[in-house]
Amino acid sequence: QVHLVESGGGSVQAGGSLRLSCEVSGSIFSNTCMGWFRQAPGKEREALATGYTGGTFTYYADSVKGRFTISQDNTKNILSLQMNSLKPEDAAMYYCAADLLIRPRCGDTAADFAYWGQGTQVTVSS
């Protein structure tokens, strides 16, 4: 059974920072394709950063490059998303996800990921 539990969301003013965490269950954490996504009301779920936990997180969406950083803590099985210089347009529900299928590369769309957490809400005021 795969369980992903996000935390760390909240309300912040524009220009502020938040750090999201995703607690990952089981042995899937090593060398697993994982990522952070977000979905705003009326919009499609978009990938923010994805990659293999045993290697490099290779994909960042243009909208968050230079502001968001994905990282992992192997000792605690936690996948994190550090978000700096937040903008009102960053407001959304944020999700972490995992893909257990063997693919040529880690995907960068929501359709590539089968396991999802419940999400954590981020609100950014101007």
CSV table of C-alpha atoms in Angstrom, one decimal:
chain,number,residue,atom,x,y,z
A,1,GLN,CA,0.0,0.0,0.0
A,2,VAL,CA,1.3,3.4,-0.9
A,3,HIS,CA,0.5,6.4,1.3
A,4,LEU,CA,1.5,10.0,0.6
A,5,VAL,CA,0.6,12.7,3.2
A,6,GLU,CA,1.2,16.3,2.5
A,7,SER,CA,1.6,19.1,5.1
A,8,GLY,CA,3.0,22.6,5.4
A,9,GLY,CA,0.4,24.6,3.5
A,10,GLY,CA,-1.1,27.8,4.8
A,11,SER,CA,-1.6,31.5,4.1
A,12,VAL,CA,1.3,33.8,3.2
A,13,GLN,CA,1.8,37.2,1.8
A,14,ALA,CA,3.2,37.7,-1.6
A,15,GLY,CA,7.0,37.5,-1.5
A,16,GLY,CA,6.9,35.1,1.4
A,17,SER,CA,8.0,31.4,1.6
A,18,LEU,CA,6.5,28.1,2.6
A,19,ARG,CA,8.0,24.6,2.8
A,20,LEU,CA,5.7,21.7,1.9
A,21,SER,CA,6.4,18.2,3.1
A,22,CYS,CA,5.2,14.8,1.8
A,23,GLU,CA,5.6,11.9,4.1
A,24,VAL,CA,6.0,8.7,2.0
A,25,SER,CA,5.2,5.2,3.2
A,26,GLY,CA,6.9,2.0,2.4
A,27,SER,CA,10.0,1.2,0.4
A,28,ILE,CA,9.0,3.1,-2.6
A,29,PHE,CA,10.9,6.1,-1.6
A,30,SER,CA,14.2,4.9,-3.0
A,31,ASN,CA,14.7,5.4,-6.8
A,32,THR,CA,11.0,6.3,-7.4
A,33,CYS,CA,9.6,8.8,-9.8
A,34,MET,CA,7.9,11.4,-7.7
A,35,GLY,CA,6.8,14.9,-8.0
A,36,TRP,CA,4.9,17.9,-6.7
A,37,PHE,CA,1.8,19.2,-8.5
A,38,ARG,CA,-0.8,21.9,-7.9
A,39,GLN,CA,-4.3,22.6,-9.0
A,40,ALA,CA,-6.1,25.9,-8.8
A,41,PRO,CA,-9.9,26.1,-9.1
A,42,GLY,CA,-11.0,25.7,-12.7
A,43,LYS,CA,-7.6,24.7,-13.9
A,44,GLU,CA,-5.9,21.5,-14.7
A,45,ARG,CA,-3.5,19.9,-12.4
A,46,GLU,CA,0.0,20.9,-13.4
A,47,ALA,CA,3.4,19.4,-12.6
A,48,LEU,CA,5.8,21.7,-10.7
A,49,ALA,CA,8.8,19.5,-10.2
A,50,THR,CA,9.5,15.8,-10.9
A,51,GLY,CA,12.3,13.3,-10.9
A,52,TYR,CA,13.8,10.2,-9.4
A,53,THR,CA,14.3,10.2,-5.6
A,54,GLY,CA,17.5,8.2,-6.0
A,55,GLY,CA,18.9,10.7,-8.5
A,56,THR,CA,18.2,14.1,-9.8
A,57,PHE,CA,14.9,16.0,-10.0
A,58,THR,CA,15.2,17.0,-13.6
A,59,TYR,CA,11.9,18.7,-14.4
A,60,TYR,CA,10.7,22.1,-13.1
A,61,ALA,CA,7.8,24.0,-14.6
A,62,ASP,CA,8.9,27.4,-16.1
A,63,SER,CA,6.5,29.1,-13.8
A,64,VAL,CA,8.4,28.0,-10.7
A,65,LYS,CA,12.0,27.7,-11.9
A,66,GLY,CA,14.4,29.6,-9.6
A,67,ARG,CA,11.7,30.0,-6.9
A,68,PHE,CA,10.7,26.4,-6.0
A,69,THR,CA,13.1,23.6,-5.1
A,70,ILE,CA,12.2,19.9,-4.6
A,71,SER,CA,14.3,17.8,-2.3
A,72,GLN,CA,14.2,14.6,-0.4
A,73,ASP,CA,15.2,13.4,3.1
A,74,ASN,CA,16.0,9.7,2.8
A,75,THR,CA,16.3,9.2,6.5
A,76,LYS,CA,12.7,10.4,7.1
A,77,ASN,CA,11.1,9.4,3.8
A,78,ILE,CA,10.0,12.9,3.2
A,79,LEU,CA,9.8,14.7,-0.1
A,80,SER,CA,9.8,18.5,0.3
A,81,LEU,CA,9.0,21.5,-1.8
A,82,GLN,CA,10.6,24.8,-0.8
A,83,MET,CA,8.7,27.7,-2.2
A,84,ASN,CA,10.2,31.2,-2.2
A,85,SER,CA,9.1,34.5,-3.6
A,86,LEU,CA,5.5,33.4,-3.6
A,87,LYS,CA,3.0,35.1,-5.9
A,88,PRO,CA,-0.8,35.3,-5.7
A,89,GLU,CA,-1.0,33.1,-8.8
A,90,ASP,CA,0.8,30.3,-6.8
A,91,ALA,CA,-2.4,29.9,-4.7
A,92,ALA,CA,-3.7,26.4,-5.2
A,93,MET,CA,-4.0,22.9,-3.7
A,94,TYR,CA,-0.6,21.3,-3.7
A,95,TYR,CA,-0.1,17.5,-4.1
A,96,CYS,CA,2.7,15.1,-4.1
A,97,ALA,CA,2.5,12.0,-6.3
A,98,ALA,CA,4.4,8.8,-7.1
A,99,ASP,CA,4.7,6.7,-10.2
A,100,LEU,CA,5.7,3.1,-9.7
A,101,LEU,CA,5.8,2.0,-13.4
A,102,ILE,CA,9.1,1.6,-15.1
A,103,ARG,CA,9.4,4.2,-17.8
A,104,PRO,CA,12.2,5.6,-19.9
A,105,ARG,CA,12.1,8.8,-17.9
A,106,CYS,CA,10.2,10.2,-15.0
A,107,GLY,CA,7.0,11.9,-16.3
A,108,ASP,CA,6.0,15.5,-16.1
A,109,THR,CA,2.2,15.3,-16.4
A,110,ALA,CA,-0.4,14.3,-13.9
A,111,ALA,CA,-1.5,11.3,-16.1
A,112,ASP,CA,1.9,9.7,-15.5
A,113,PHE,CA,1.3,9.4,-11.8
A,114,ALA,CA,-1.0,6.9,-10.1
A,115,TYR,CA,-0.5,7.6,-6.4
A,116,TRP,CA,-1.5,10.9,-4.8
A,117,GLY,CA,-1.8,12.5,-1.4
A,118,GLN,CA,-4.8,14.4,-0.2
A,119,GLY,CA,-3.3,17.7,-0.9
A,120,THR,CA,-2.4,20.8,1.2
A,121,GLN,CA,-3.8,24.3,0.5
A,122,VAL,CA,-1.6,27.3,-0.2
A,123,THR,CA,-3.1,30.8,-0.2
A,124,VAL,CA,-1.0,33.8,-1.2
A,125,SER,CA,-2.4,37.3,-0.5
A,126,SER,CA,-1.2,40.4,-2.5
